[in-house]
Amino acid sequence: MWLAVGKTIFAAILISFVSWLSGKKTGLAGFLTALPLTTLLALAFSHLEWGDSSQSVEYAKSVFVAIPVSLLFFIPFLLAQKFNLNFWTCYSSGIALLGFGYFIHSYATKFL
């Protein structure tokens, strides 16, 4: 129980800090967000909780494949000015592209 509470508090503080920082130093906040902070935390938390190295390695492989696929989310934002897209159109289109990306991820991880 305490592990779950500790993980939640730590992750919330980290996310809140980067969100706050985005209003002060956009470039630094973007860099920190682009770091695999979630992956670092989740891999460590998962290993601490389950203690299974082989499961942690499989998890890391899945993340490795997911990182480039997850960039699909940003494609509408890159095209926003060219096609005059607002934030919510970009956001929802990006989520739809992530849904498509999940199928790519599922297919690609079968070969690892």
GROMACS .gro file of N, CA and C in nm:
model
  336
    1MET      N    1   0.082  -0.119   0.000
    1MET     CA    2   0.000   0.000   0.000
    1MET      C    3   0.086   0.126   0.000
    2TRP      N    4   0.187   0.129   0.088
    2TRP     CA    5   0.272   0.247   0.098
    2TRP      C    6   0.356   0.267  -0.027
    3LEU      N    7   0.394   0.157  -0.092
    3LEU     CA    8   0.469   0.168  -0.218
    3LEU      C    9   0.384   0.238  -0.323
    4ALA      N   10   0.258   0.199  -0.333
    4ALA     CA   11   0.168   0.262  -0.431
    4ALA      C   12   0.150   0.410  -0.402
    5VAL      N   13   0.133   0.445  -0.277
    5VAL     CA   14   0.116   0.585  -0.239
    5VAL      C   15   0.243   0.663  -0.269
    6GLY      N   16   0.358   0.608  -0.234
    6GLY     CA   17   0.486   0.674  -0.261
    6GLY      C   18   0.510   0.694  -0.409
    7LYS      N   19   0.480   0.593  -0.489
    7LYS     CA   20   0.496   0.604  -0.634
    7LYS      C   21   0.406   0.714  -0.690
    8THR      N   22   0.285   0.718  -0.642
    8THR     CA   23   0.188   0.817  -0.690
    8THR      C   24   0.233   0.959  -0.655
    9ILE      N   25   0.275   0.979  -0.533
    9ILE     CA   26   0.319   1.111  -0.489
    9ILE      C   27   0.442   1.156  -0.566
   10PHE      N   28   0.540   1.067  -0.580
   10PHE     CA   29   0.662   1.103  -0.652
   10PHE      C   30   0.633   1.139  -0.797
   11ALA      N   31   0.554   1.056  -0.864
   11ALA     CA   32   0.520   1.082  -1.004
   11ALA      C   33   0.441   1.212  -1.019
   12ALA      N   34   0.347   1.236  -0.928
   12ALA     CA   35   0.266   1.358  -0.933
   12ALA      C   36   0.352   1.482  -0.915
   13ILE      N   37   0.446   1.476  -0.824
   13ILE     CA   38   0.536   1.590  -0.802
   13ILE      C   39   0.619   1.617  -0.927
   14LEU      N   40   0.671   1.513  -0.987
   14LEU     CA   41   0.753   1.528  -1.107
   14LEU      C   42   0.673   1.587  -1.223
   15ILE      N   43   0.554   1.534  -1.247
   15ILE     CA   44   0.468   1.584  -1.354
   15ILE      C   45   0.427   1.729  -1.326
   16SER      N   46   0.390   1.758  -1.204
   16SER     CA   47   0.350   1.894  -1.168
   16SER      C   48   0.465   1.992  -1.186
   17PHE      N   49   0.585   1.951  -1.150
   17PHE     CA   50   0.701   2.038  -1.165
   17PHE      C   51   0.726   2.071  -1.311
   18VAL      N   52   0.725   1.970  -1.397
   18VAL     CA   53   0.752   1.994  -1.539
   18VAL      C   54   0.640   2.078  -1.601
   19SER      N   55   0.517   2.055  -1.559
   19SER     CA   56   0.404   2.135  -1.608
   19SER      C   57   0.422   2.281  -1.566
   20TRP      N   58   0.458   2.304  -1.441
   20TRP     CA   59   0.483   2.440  -1.393
   20TRP      C   60   0.598   2.504  -1.470
   21LEU      N   61   0.705   2.428  -1.491
   21LEU     CA   62   0.823   2.478  -1.559
   21LEU      C   63   0.792   2.519  -1.703
   22SER      N   64   0.693   2.454  -1.765
   22SER     CA   65   0.660   2.487  -1.904
   22SER      C   66   0.615   2.632  -1.920
   23GLY      N   67   0.563   2.692  -1.814
   23GLY     CA   68   0.524   2.832  -1.819
   23GLY      C   69   0.640   2.927  -1.798
   24LYS      N   70   0.748   2.877  -1.742
   24LYS     CA   71   0.864   2.961  -1.711
   24LYS      C   72   0.976   2.944  -1.814
   25LYS      N   73   1.011   2.819  -1.843
   25LYS     CA   74   1.120   2.788  -1.936
   25LYS      C   75   1.072   2.676  -2.028
   26THR      N   76   1.006   2.715  -2.136
   26THR     CA   77   0.944   2.619  -2.227
   26THR      C   78   1.046   2.519  -2.283
   27GLY      N   79   1.163   2.568  -2.322
   27GLY     CA   80   1.264   2.480  -2.381
   27GLY      C   81   1.312   2.374  -2.284
   28LEU      N   82   1.341   2.413  -2.161
   28LEU     CA   83   1.386   2.318  -2.060
   28LEU      C   84   1.275   2.219  -2.026
   29ALA      N   85   1.152   2.269  -2.012
   29ALA     CA   86   1.040   2.180  -1.982
   29ALA      C   87   1.019   2.079  -2.094
   30GLY      N   88   1.030   2.124  -2.218
   30GLY     CA   89   1.017   2.033  -2.331
   30GLY      C   90   1.125   1.927  -2.331
   31PHE      N   91   1.248   1.967  -2.300
   31PHE     CA   92   1.358   1.871  -2.294
   31PHE      C   93   1.335   1.769  -2.184
   32LEU      N   94   1.295   1.815  -2.066
   32LEU     CA   95   1.269   1.721  -1.956
   32LEU      C   96   1.153   1.628  -1.987
   33THR      N   97   1.052   1.680  -2.054
   33THR     CA   98   0.939   1.597  -2.090
   33THR      C   99   0.979   1.492  -2.193
   34ALA      N  100   1.067   1.531  -2.285
   34ALA     CA  101   1.111   1.437  -2.389
   34ALA      C  102   1.199   1.326  -2.333
   35LEU      N  103   1.262   1.352  -2.221
   35LEU     CA  104   1.339   1.245  -2.157
   35LEU      C  105   1.241   1.134  -2.119
   36PRO      N  106   1.288   1.015  -2.117
   36PRO     CA  107   1.195   0.907  -2.081
   36PRO      C  108   1.172   0.901  -1.930
   37LEU      N  109   1.128   1.015  -1.873
   37LEU     CA  110   1.106   1.020  -1.727
   37LEU      C  111   1.005   0.916  -1.682
   38THR      N  112   0.897   0.904  -1.755
   38THR     CA  113   0.796   0.806  -1.719
   38THR      C  114   0.853   0.666  -1.726
   39THR      N  115   0.931   0.641  -1.830
   39THR     CA  116   0.992   0.509  -1.847
   39THR      C  117   1.090   0.479  -1.734
   40LEU      N  118   1.172   0.576  -1.702
   40LEU     CA  119   1.268   0.557  -1.592
   40LEU      C  120   1.196   0.522  -1.463
   41LEU      N  121   1.092   0.599  -1.433
   41LEU     CA  122   1.015   0.574  -1.311
   41LEU      C  123   0.943   0.439  -1.317
   42ALA      N  124   0.874   0.415  -1.427
   42ALA     CA  125   0.793   0.293  -1.437
   42ALA      C  126   0.880   0.168  -1.436
   43LEU      N  127   0.993   0.169  -1.504
   43LEU     CA  128   1.082   0.052  -1.502
   43LEU      C  129   1.133   0.025  -1.360
   44ALA      N  130   1.178   0.129  -1.294
   44ALA     CA  131   1.230   0.111  -1.158
   44ALA      C  132   1.118   0.067  -1.063
   45PHE      N  133   1.002   0.133  -1.070
   45PHE     CA  134   0.890   0.096  -0.983
   45PHE      C  135   0.845  -0.047  -1.009
   46SER      N  136   0.837  -0.084  -1.136
   46SER     CA  137   0.793  -0.219  -1.172
   46SER      C  138   0.891  -0.324  -1.118
   47HIS      N  139   1.019  -0.296  -1.135
   47HIS     CA  140   1.119  -0.392  -1.087
   47HIS      C  141   1.118  -0.402  -0.934
   48LEU      N  142   1.103  -0.287  -0.869
   48LEU     CA  143   1.094  -0.290  -0.723
   48LEU      C  144   0.973  -0.368  -0.675
   49GLU      N  145   0.863  -0.352  -0.745
   49GLU     CA  146   0.739  -0.418  -0.704
   49GLU      C  147   0.739  -0.568  -0.735
   50TRP      N  148   0.788  -0.606  -0.852
   50TRP     CA  149   0.778  -0.745  -0.894
   50TRP      C  150   0.910  -0.821  -0.886
   51GLY      N  151   1.024  -0.751  -0.893
   51GLY     CA  152   1.154  -0.816  -0.878
   51GLY      C  153   1.189  -0.916  -0.986
   52ASP      N  154   1.128  -0.905  -1.103
   52ASP     CA  155   1.150  -1.001  -1.211
   52ASP      C  156   1.229  -0.934  -1.322
   53SER      N  157   1.358  -0.968  -1.333
   53SER     CA  158   1.446  -0.905  -1.432
   53SER      C  159   1.401  -0.932  -1.575
   54SER      N  160   1.358  -1.055  -1.603
   54SER     CA  161   1.318  -1.086  -1.740
   54SER      C  162   1.192  -1.008  -1.779
   55GLN      N  163   1.101  -0.991  -1.685
   55GLN     CA  164   0.981  -0.911  -1.713
   55GLN      C  165   1.020  -0.765  -1.737
   56SER      N  166   1.115  -0.716  -1.660
   56SER     CA  167   1.161  -0.577  -1.677
   56SER      C  168   1.228  -0.557  -1.812
   57VAL      N  169   1.304  -0.657  -1.858
   57VAL     CA  170   1.369  -0.649  -1.989
   57VAL      C  171   1.263  -0.648  -2.100
   58GLU      N  172   1.163  -0.733  -2.090
   58GLU     CA  173   1.055  -0.735  -2.190
   58GLU      C  174   0.980  -0.602  -2.191
   59TYR      N  175   0.958  -0.548  -2.075
   59TYR     CA  176   0.892  -0.418  -2.062
   59TYR      C  177   0.975  -0.311  -2.132
   60ALA      N  178   1.105  -0.310  -2.108
   60ALA     CA  179   1.194  -0.212  -2.170
   60ALA      C  180   1.195  -0.227  -2.322
   61LYS      N  181   1.193  -0.350  -2.372
   61LYS     CA  182   1.188  -0.373  -2.517
   61LYS      C  183   1.059  -0.315  -2.576
   62SER      N  184   0.950  -0.336  -2.507
   62SER     CA  185   0.822  -0.283  -2.554
   62SER      C  186   0.826  -0.131  -2.560
   63VAL      N  187   0.885  -0.069  -2.461
   63VAL     CA  188   0.899   0.076  -2.460
   63VAL      C  189   0.988   0.123  -2.574
   64PHE      N  190   1.096   0.049  -2.600
   64PHE     CA  191   1.188   0.083  -2.708
   64PHE      C  192   1.114   0.091  -2.842
   65VAL      N  193   1.027  -0.004  -2.868
   65VAL     CA  194   0.949  -0.005  -2.991
   65VAL      C  195   0.844   0.106  -2.987
   66ALA      N  196   0.786   0.131  -2.872
   66ALA     CA  197   0.678   0.229  -2.860
   66ALA      C  198   0.725   0.373  -2.877
   67ILE      N  199   0.849   0.403  -2.843
   67ILE     CA  200   0.894   0.542  -2.848
   67ILE      C  201   0.881   0.601  -2.988
   68PRO      N  202   0.939   0.541  -3.092
   68PRO     CA  203   0.921   0.603  -3.224
   68PRO      C  204   0.776   0.599  -3.272
   69VAL      N  205   0.703   0.495  -3.237
   69VAL     CA  206   0.561   0.486  -3.277
   69VAL      C  207   0.481   0.596  -3.209
   70SER      N  208   0.513   0.628  -3.085
   70SER     CA  209   0.438   0.730  -3.012
   70SER      C  210   0.456   0.869  -3.071
   71LEU      N  211   0.558   0.888  -3.152
   71LEU     CA  212   0.578   1.018  -3.217
   71LEU      C  213   0.466   1.050  -3.316
   72LEU      N  214   0.387   0.950  -3.353
   72LEU     CA  215   0.271   0.974  -3.438
   72LEU      C  216   0.179   1.079  -3.377
   73PHE      N  217   0.173   1.083  -3.245
   73PHE     CA  218   0.088   1.180  -3.176
   73PHE      C  219   0.119   1.324  -3.218
   74PHE      N  220   0.244   1.354  -3.247
   74PHE     CA  221   0.286   1.491  -3.274
   74PHE      C  222   0.268   1.534  -3.419
   75ILE      N  223   0.238   1.443  -3.508
   75ILE     CA  224   0.224   1.477  -3.649
   75ILE      C  225   0.120   1.587  -3.673
   76PRO      N  226   0.000   1.578  -3.614
   76PRO     CA  227  -0.095   1.689  -3.637
   76PRO      C  228  -0.044   1.824  -3.587
   77PHE      N  229   0.032   1.824  -3.479
   77PHE     CA  230   0.087   1.950  -3.428
   77PHE      C  231   0.190   2.008  -3.525
   78LEU      N  232   0.266   1.920  -3.590
   78LEU     CA  233   0.363   1.967  -3.689
   78LEU      C  234   0.294   2.026  -3.812
   79LEU      N  235   0.174   1.979  -3.840
   79LEU     CA  236   0.100   2.025  -3.957
   79LEU      C  237  -0.003   2.133  -3.924
   80ALA      N  238  -0.010   2.174  -3.800
   80ALA     CA  239  -0.114   2.266  -3.752
   80ALA      C  240  -0.117   2.397  -3.830
   81GLN      N  241  -0.005   2.461  -3.847
   81GLN     CA  242  -0.004   2.590  -3.916
   81GLN      C  243  -0.038   2.575  -4.064
   82LYS      N  244   0.016   2.472  -4.124
   82LYS     CA  245  -0.006   2.451  -4.269
   82LYS      C  246  -0.154   2.429  -4.299
   83PHE      N  247  -0.223   2.355  -4.212
   83PHE     CA  248  -0.364   2.323  -4.235
   83PHE      C  249  -0.459   2.400  -4.143
   84ASN      N  250  -0.408   2.499  -4.071
   84ASN     CA  251  -0.488   2.584  -3.982
   84ASN      C  252  -0.569   2.501  -3.882
   85LEU      N  253  -0.500   2.411  -3.811
   85LEU     CA  254  -0.565   2.324  -3.713
   85LEU      C  255  -0.555   2.387  -3.574
   86ASN      N  256  -0.663   2.377  -3.497
   86ASN     CA  257  -0.657   2.427  -3.360
   86ASN      C  258  -0.603   2.317  -3.267
   87PHE      N  259  -0.582   2.353  -3.141
   87PHE     CA  260  -0.523   2.260  -3.046
   87PHE      C  261  -0.602   2.131  -3.033
   88TRP      N  262  -0.734   2.141  -3.014
   88TRP     CA  263  -0.815   2.022  -2.989
   88TRP      C  264  -0.822   1.931  -3.110
   89THR      N  265  -0.819   1.988  -3.228
   89THR     CA  266  -0.814   1.906  -3.350
   89THR      C  267  -0.682   1.830  -3.355
   90CYS      N  268  -0.574   1.899  -3.327
   90CYS     CA  269  -0.442   1.834  -3.324
   90CYS      C  270  -0.438   1.725  -3.216
   91TYR      N  271  -0.489   1.758  -3.100
   91TYR     CA  272  -0.486   1.665  -2.987
   91TYR      C  273  -0.566   1.539  -3.017
   92SER      N  274  -0.689   1.556  -3.063
   92SER     CA  275  -0.773   1.439  -3.091
   92SER      C  276  -0.720   1.359  -3.210
   93SER      N  277  -0.669   1.426  -3.310
   93SER     CA  278  -0.609   1.355  -3.424
   93SER      C  279  -0.485   1.278  -3.379
   94GLY      N  280  -0.408   1.339  -3.292
   94GLY     CA  281  -0.289   1.271  -3.239
   94GLY      C  282  -0.325   1.147  -3.161
   95ILE      N  283  -0.431   1.154  -3.083
   95ILE     CA  284  -0.475   1.036  -3.007
   95ILE      C  285  -0.523   0.927  -3.103
   96ALA      N  286  -0.594   0.967  -3.209
   96ALA     CA  287  -0.638   0.869  -3.309
   96ALA      C  288  -0.516   0.802  -3.375
   97LEU      N  289  -0.415   0.880  -3.405
   97LEU     CA  290  -0.293   0.824  -3.463
   97LEU      C  291  -0.223   0.730  -3.365
   98LEU      N  292  -0.231   0.760  -3.236
   98LEU     CA  293  -0.174   0.670  -3.136
   98LEU      C  294  -0.248   0.536  -3.135
   99GLY      N  295  -0.379   0.540  -3.157
   99GLY     CA  296  -0.456   0.416  -3.167
   99GLY      C  297  -0.405   0.330  -3.282
  100PHE      N  298  -0.379   0.393  -3.396
  100PHE     CA  299  -0.320   0.323  -3.510
  100PHE      C  300  -0.181   0.274  -3.474
  101GLY      N  301  -0.106   0.357  -3.403
  101GLY     CA  302   0.030   0.320  -3.362
  101GLY      C  303   0.034   0.198  -3.272
  102TYR      N  304  -0.071   0.180  -3.192
  102TYR     CA  305  -0.075   0.062  -3.105
  102TYR      C  306  -0.071  -0.067  -3.187
  103PHE      N  307  -0.140  -0.068  -3.300
  103PHE     CA  308  -0.138  -0.187  -3.386
  103PHE      C  309   0.000  -0.209  -3.446
  104ILE      N  310   0.067  -0.101  -3.482
  104ILE     CA  311   0.205  -0.112  -3.530
  104ILE      C  312   0.293  -0.170  -3.419
  105HIS      N  313   0.277  -0.118  -3.298
  105HIS     CA  314   0.354  -0.165  -3.183
  105HIS      C  315   0.329  -0.313  -3.156
  106SER      N  316   0.204  -0.352  -3.158
  106SER     CA  317   0.170  -0.493  -3.133
  106SER      C  318   0.234  -0.585  -3.236
  107TYR      N  319   0.234  -0.543  -3.360
  107TYR     CA  320   0.295  -0.623  -3.467
  107TYR      C  321   0.447  -0.627  -3.451
  108ALA      N  322   0.508  -0.512  -3.424
  108ALA     CA  323   0.654  -0.504  -3.415
  108ALA      C  324   0.711  -0.580  -3.295
  109THR      N  325   0.641  -0.580  -3.183
  109THR     CA  326   0.694  -0.646  -3.064
  109THR      C  327   0.692  -0.798  -3.075
  110LYS      N  328   0.618  -0.851  -3.169
  110LYS     CA  329   0.616  -0.996  -3.190
  110LYS      C  330   0.752  -1.047  -3.239
  111PHE      N  331   0.832  -0.956  -3.297
  111PHE     CA  332   0.960  -0.996  -3.355
  111PHE      C  333   1.079  -0.974  -3.261
  112LEU      N  334   1.054  -0.925  -3.143
  112LEU     CA  335   1.166  -0.901  -3.048
  112LEU      C  336   1.190  -1.022  -2.961
   0.00000   0.00000   0.00000
